[in-house]
Coordinates of C-alpha atoms in Angstrom, one line a residue:
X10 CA 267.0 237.6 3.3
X11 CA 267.7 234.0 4.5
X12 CA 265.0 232.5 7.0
X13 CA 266.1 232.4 10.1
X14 CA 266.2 228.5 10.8
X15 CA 267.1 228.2 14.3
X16 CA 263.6 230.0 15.3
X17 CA 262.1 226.9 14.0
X18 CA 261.7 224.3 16.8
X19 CA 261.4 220.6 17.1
X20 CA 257.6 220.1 16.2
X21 CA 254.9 219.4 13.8
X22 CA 253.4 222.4 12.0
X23 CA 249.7 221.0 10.4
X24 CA 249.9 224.2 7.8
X25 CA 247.4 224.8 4.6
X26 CA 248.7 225.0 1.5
X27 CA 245.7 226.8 -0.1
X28 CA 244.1 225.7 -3.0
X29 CA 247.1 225.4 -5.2
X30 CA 248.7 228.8 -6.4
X31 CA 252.0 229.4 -4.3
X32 CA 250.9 233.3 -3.9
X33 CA 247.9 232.2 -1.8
X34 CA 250.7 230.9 0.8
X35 CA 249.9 233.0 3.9
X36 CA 253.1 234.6 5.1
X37 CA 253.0 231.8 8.0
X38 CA 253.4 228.9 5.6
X39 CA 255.8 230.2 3.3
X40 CA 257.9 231.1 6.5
X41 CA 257.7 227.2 8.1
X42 CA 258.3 226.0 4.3
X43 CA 261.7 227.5 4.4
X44 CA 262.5 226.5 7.5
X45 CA 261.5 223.4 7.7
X46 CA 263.9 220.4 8.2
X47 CA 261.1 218.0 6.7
X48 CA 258.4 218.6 4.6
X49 CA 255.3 215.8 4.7
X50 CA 253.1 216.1 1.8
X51 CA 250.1 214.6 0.0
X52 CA 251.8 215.1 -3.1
X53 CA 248.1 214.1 -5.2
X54 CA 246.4 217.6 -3.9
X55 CA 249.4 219.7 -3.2
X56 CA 251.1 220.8 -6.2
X57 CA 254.8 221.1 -6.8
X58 CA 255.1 224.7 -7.1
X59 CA 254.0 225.0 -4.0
X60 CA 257.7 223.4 -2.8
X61 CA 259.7 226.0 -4.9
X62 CA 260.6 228.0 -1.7
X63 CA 261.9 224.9 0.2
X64 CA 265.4 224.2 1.8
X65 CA 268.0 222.5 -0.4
X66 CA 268.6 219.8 2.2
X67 CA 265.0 219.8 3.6
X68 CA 263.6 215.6 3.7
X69 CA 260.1 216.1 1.3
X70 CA 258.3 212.6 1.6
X71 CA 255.5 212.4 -0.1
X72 CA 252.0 210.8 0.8
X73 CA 249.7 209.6 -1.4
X74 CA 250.8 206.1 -1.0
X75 CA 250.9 205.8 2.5
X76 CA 248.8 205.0 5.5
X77 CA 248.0 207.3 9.0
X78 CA 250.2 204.5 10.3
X79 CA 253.0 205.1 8.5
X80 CA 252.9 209.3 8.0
X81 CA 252.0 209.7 12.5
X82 CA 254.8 207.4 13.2
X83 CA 257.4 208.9 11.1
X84 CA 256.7 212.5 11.9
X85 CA 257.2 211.7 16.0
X86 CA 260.6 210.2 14.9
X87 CA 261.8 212.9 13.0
X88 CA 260.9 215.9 15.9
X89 CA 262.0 212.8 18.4
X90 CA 265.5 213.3 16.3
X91 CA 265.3 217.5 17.6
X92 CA 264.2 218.2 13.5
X93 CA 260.8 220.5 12.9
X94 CA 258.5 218.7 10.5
X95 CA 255.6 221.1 8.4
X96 CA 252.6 218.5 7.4
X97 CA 251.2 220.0 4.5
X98 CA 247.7 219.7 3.5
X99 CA 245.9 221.1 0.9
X100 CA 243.5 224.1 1.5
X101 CA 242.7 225.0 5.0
X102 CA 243.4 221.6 7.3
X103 CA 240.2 222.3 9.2
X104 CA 238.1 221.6 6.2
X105 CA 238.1 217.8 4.9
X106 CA 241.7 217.6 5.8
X107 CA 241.8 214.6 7.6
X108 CA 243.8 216.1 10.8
X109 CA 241.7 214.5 13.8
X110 CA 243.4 211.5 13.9
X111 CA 247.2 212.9 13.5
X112 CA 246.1 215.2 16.5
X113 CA 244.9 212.4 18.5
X114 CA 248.2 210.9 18.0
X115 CA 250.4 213.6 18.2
X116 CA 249.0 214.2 22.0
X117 CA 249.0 210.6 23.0
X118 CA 252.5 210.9 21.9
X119 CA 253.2 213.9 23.7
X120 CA 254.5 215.6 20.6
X121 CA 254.3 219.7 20.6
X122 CA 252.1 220.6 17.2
X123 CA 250.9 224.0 15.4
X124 CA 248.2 224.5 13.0
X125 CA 248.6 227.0 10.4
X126 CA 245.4 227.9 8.4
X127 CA 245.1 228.4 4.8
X128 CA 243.1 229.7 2.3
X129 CA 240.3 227.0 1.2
X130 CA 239.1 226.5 -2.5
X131 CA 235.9 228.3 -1.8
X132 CA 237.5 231.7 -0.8
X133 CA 239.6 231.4 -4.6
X134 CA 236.8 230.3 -5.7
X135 CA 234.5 233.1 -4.8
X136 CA 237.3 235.6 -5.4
X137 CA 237.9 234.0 -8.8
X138 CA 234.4 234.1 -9.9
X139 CA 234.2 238.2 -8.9
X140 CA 231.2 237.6 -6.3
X141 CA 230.5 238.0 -2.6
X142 CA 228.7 234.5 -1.2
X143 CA 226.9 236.7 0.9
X144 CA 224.6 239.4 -0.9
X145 CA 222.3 241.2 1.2
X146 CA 218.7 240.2 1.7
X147 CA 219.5 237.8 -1.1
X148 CA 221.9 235.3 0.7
X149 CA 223.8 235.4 4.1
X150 CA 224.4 231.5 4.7
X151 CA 227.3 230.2 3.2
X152 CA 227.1 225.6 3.9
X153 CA 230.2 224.0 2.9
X154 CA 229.7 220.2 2.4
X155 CA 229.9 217.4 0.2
X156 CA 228.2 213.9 -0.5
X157 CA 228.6 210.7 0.9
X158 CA 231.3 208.9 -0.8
X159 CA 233.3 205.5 -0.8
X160 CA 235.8 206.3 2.4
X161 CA 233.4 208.9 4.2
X162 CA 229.4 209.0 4.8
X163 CA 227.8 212.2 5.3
X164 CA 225.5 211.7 9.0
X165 CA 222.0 211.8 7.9
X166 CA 221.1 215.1 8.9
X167 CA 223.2 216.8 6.8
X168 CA 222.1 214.8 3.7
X169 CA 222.7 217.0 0.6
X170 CA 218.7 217.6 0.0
X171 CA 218.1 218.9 3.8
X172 CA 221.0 221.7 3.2
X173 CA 220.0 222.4 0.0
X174 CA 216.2 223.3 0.9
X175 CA 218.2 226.5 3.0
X176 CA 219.0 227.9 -0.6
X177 CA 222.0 229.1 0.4
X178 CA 225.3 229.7 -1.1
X179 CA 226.4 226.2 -1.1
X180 CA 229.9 224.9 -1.8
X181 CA 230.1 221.5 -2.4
X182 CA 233.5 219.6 -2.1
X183 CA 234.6 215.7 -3.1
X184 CA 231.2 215.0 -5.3
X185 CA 232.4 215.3 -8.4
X186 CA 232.1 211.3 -8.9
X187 CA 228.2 211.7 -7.9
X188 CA 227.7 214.7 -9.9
X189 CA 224.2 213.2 -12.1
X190 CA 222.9 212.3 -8.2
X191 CA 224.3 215.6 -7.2
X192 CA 222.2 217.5 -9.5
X193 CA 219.2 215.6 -9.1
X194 CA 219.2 216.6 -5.8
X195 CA 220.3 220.4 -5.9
X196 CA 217.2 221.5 -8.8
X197 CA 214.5 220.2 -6.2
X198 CA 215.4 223.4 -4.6
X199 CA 217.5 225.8 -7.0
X200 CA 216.1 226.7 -10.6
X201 CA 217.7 224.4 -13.1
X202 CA 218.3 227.8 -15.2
X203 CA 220.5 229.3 -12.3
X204 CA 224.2 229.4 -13.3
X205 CA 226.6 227.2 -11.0
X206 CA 230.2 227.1 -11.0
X207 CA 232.6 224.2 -11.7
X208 CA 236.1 225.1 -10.2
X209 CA 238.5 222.1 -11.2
X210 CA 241.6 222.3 -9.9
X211 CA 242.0 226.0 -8.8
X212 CA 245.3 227.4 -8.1
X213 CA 246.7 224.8 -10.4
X214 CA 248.5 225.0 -13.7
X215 CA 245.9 223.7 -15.7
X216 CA 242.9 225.1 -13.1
X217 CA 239.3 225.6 -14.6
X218 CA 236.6 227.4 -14.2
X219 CA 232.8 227.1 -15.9
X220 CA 229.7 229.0 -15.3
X221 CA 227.1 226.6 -16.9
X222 CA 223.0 226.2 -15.8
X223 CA 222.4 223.7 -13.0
X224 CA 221.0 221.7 -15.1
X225 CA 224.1 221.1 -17.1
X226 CA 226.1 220.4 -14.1
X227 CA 226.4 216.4 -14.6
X228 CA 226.9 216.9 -18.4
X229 CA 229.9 219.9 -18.4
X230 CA 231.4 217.7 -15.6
X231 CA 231.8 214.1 -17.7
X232 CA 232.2 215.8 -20.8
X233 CA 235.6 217.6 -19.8
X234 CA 236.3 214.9 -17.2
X235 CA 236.3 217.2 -14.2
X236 CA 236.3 214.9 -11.8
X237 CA 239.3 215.3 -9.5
X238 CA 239.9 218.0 -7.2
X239 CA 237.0 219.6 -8.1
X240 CA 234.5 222.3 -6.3
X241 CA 231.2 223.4 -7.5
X242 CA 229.8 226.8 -6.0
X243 CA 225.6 226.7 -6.1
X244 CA 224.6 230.3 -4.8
X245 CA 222.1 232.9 -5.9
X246 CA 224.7 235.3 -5.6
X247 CA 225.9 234.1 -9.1
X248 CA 222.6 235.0 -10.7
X249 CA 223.4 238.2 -12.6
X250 CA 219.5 239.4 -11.8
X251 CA 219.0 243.1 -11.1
X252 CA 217.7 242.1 -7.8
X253 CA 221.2 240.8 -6.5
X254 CA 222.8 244.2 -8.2
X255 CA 220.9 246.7 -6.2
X256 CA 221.1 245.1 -3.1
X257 CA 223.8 246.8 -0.9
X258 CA 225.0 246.5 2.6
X259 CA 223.8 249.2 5.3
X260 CA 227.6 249.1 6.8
X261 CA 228.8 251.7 4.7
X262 CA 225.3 253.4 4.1
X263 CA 225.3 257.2 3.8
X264 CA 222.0 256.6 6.1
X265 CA 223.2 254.0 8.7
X266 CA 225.2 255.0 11.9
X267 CA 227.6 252.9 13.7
X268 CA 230.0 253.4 16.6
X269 CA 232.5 255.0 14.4
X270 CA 230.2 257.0 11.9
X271 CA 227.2 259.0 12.3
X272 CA 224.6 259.9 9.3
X273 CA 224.6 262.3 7.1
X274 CA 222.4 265.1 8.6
X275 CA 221.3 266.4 5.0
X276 CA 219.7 263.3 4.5
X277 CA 216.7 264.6 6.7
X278 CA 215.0 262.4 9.8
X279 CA 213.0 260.0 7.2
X280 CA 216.3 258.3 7.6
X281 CA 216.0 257.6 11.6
X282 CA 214.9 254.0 11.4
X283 CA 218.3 253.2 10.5
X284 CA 220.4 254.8 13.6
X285 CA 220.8 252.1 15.4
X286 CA 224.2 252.3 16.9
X287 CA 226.3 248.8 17.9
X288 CA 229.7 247.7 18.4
X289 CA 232.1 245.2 16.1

């Protein structure tokens, strides 16, 4: 079935392109990326697959060379011209996307703009790696974050070594050039036995994925040259411990009631301290 084109109006849709595999497209984005008159890209973190779906005809300008004060400018022009324009960012926009300043614009230029979310490299990650970030009683604080780095510093309460003293599950974008500091850091406060993952590249052709001690973060890193487009995952939920297997959630307890279920009578009254009864 052709999309229907004319539902698409003069705009600019800010729309996540996930962490790289065209599948992980929410039905939202693929939708816009067929429509769309002209496609704005940052062609370095958004992989060509990702285009297959696109119009013939569509105008796909790529960004990796360019400035905010080049990309801004030409995007007003082109819905100015009554043409819809997708800006396609890697991951979800809202995370490290760099969208702030196109909004500012976009209102200052009174020019009508959507955001479309997308799936972020954590959530493949996570799903990748076969684990929930947040066990019970083990770990229910997921802190996504990264380092200071050349073009952006990180204020200085949210300095790697103050997050990392939560012991949470931590995912840790754009470091990959720091990792030795990195690491350093991250085994004041996690054991440096604890397995941590290196996701390079997820969703990508050549994507991958290794589950190595936190104390051979730095060296796995440099010796496969892992350095681009890279996300590490530091969470006790990747422990295999029988600790985090026997934990278990009390939403779908045989013992624990909830608006929609009561317990199970045969399980006697010893279980009463766990009827509480709320809403979602």
């Amino acid at each position: 079935m052709e999309p229907d084109i004319a539902l698409l109006k003069p705009a600019v849709y800010i729309v996540g392109a996930g962490p790289g595999d065209p599948e992980l497209l929410t039905v939202k984005a693929q939708r816009l990326l067929a429509c769309a008159d002209v496609i704005v890209f940052a062609d370095s973190l958004v992989p060509q697959q990702i285009l297959k779906g696109v119009r013939a005809e569509a105008e796909l300008i790529k960004t990796s060379d360019k400035t905010l004060e080049e990309i801004v400018p030409f995007m007003i022009q082109r819905v100015h011209q009554g043409r819809s324009v997708v800006r396609l960012h890697s991951g979800d926009p809202s995370l490290y996307g760099a969208i702030y300043e196109q909004i500012q614009q976009l209102i200052e230029a009174e020019i009508e703009f959507e955001i479309v979310p997308g799936i972020s490299a954590f959530q493949d990650a996570a799903a990748k790696l076969k684990i929930e970030l947040t066990v019970p009683e083990l770990v229910q604080t997921i802190i996504l974050t990264r380092v200071s780095g050349r073009a952006t510093s990180v204020p200085a309460d949210e300095e790697l070594e103050s997050l990392a003293a939560h012991k949470a599950s931590l995912c840790l974008y754009l470091s990959a050039r720091y990792v030795e500091e990195t690491q350093q850091k991250l085994i004041k406060y996690y054991p440096a036995e604890m397995p941590i993952a290196i996701c390079y590249r997820l969703g990508w052709p050549d994507e991958k994925i290794r589950v190595v001690p936190l104390e051979k973060m730095a060296q796995v890193t440099q010796e496969e040259n892992l350095i681009r487009t890279t996300l590490y995952v530091i969470s006790p939920a990747l422990a295999k411990t029988p600790q985090a297997s026997t934990f278990r959630s009390k939403l779908y307890n045989p013992e624990h009631s909830h608006l929609f279920r009561q317990p199970d009578p045969d399980l006697g009254e010893e279980t009463s301290p766990l009827r509480c009864t709320y809403e979602f």
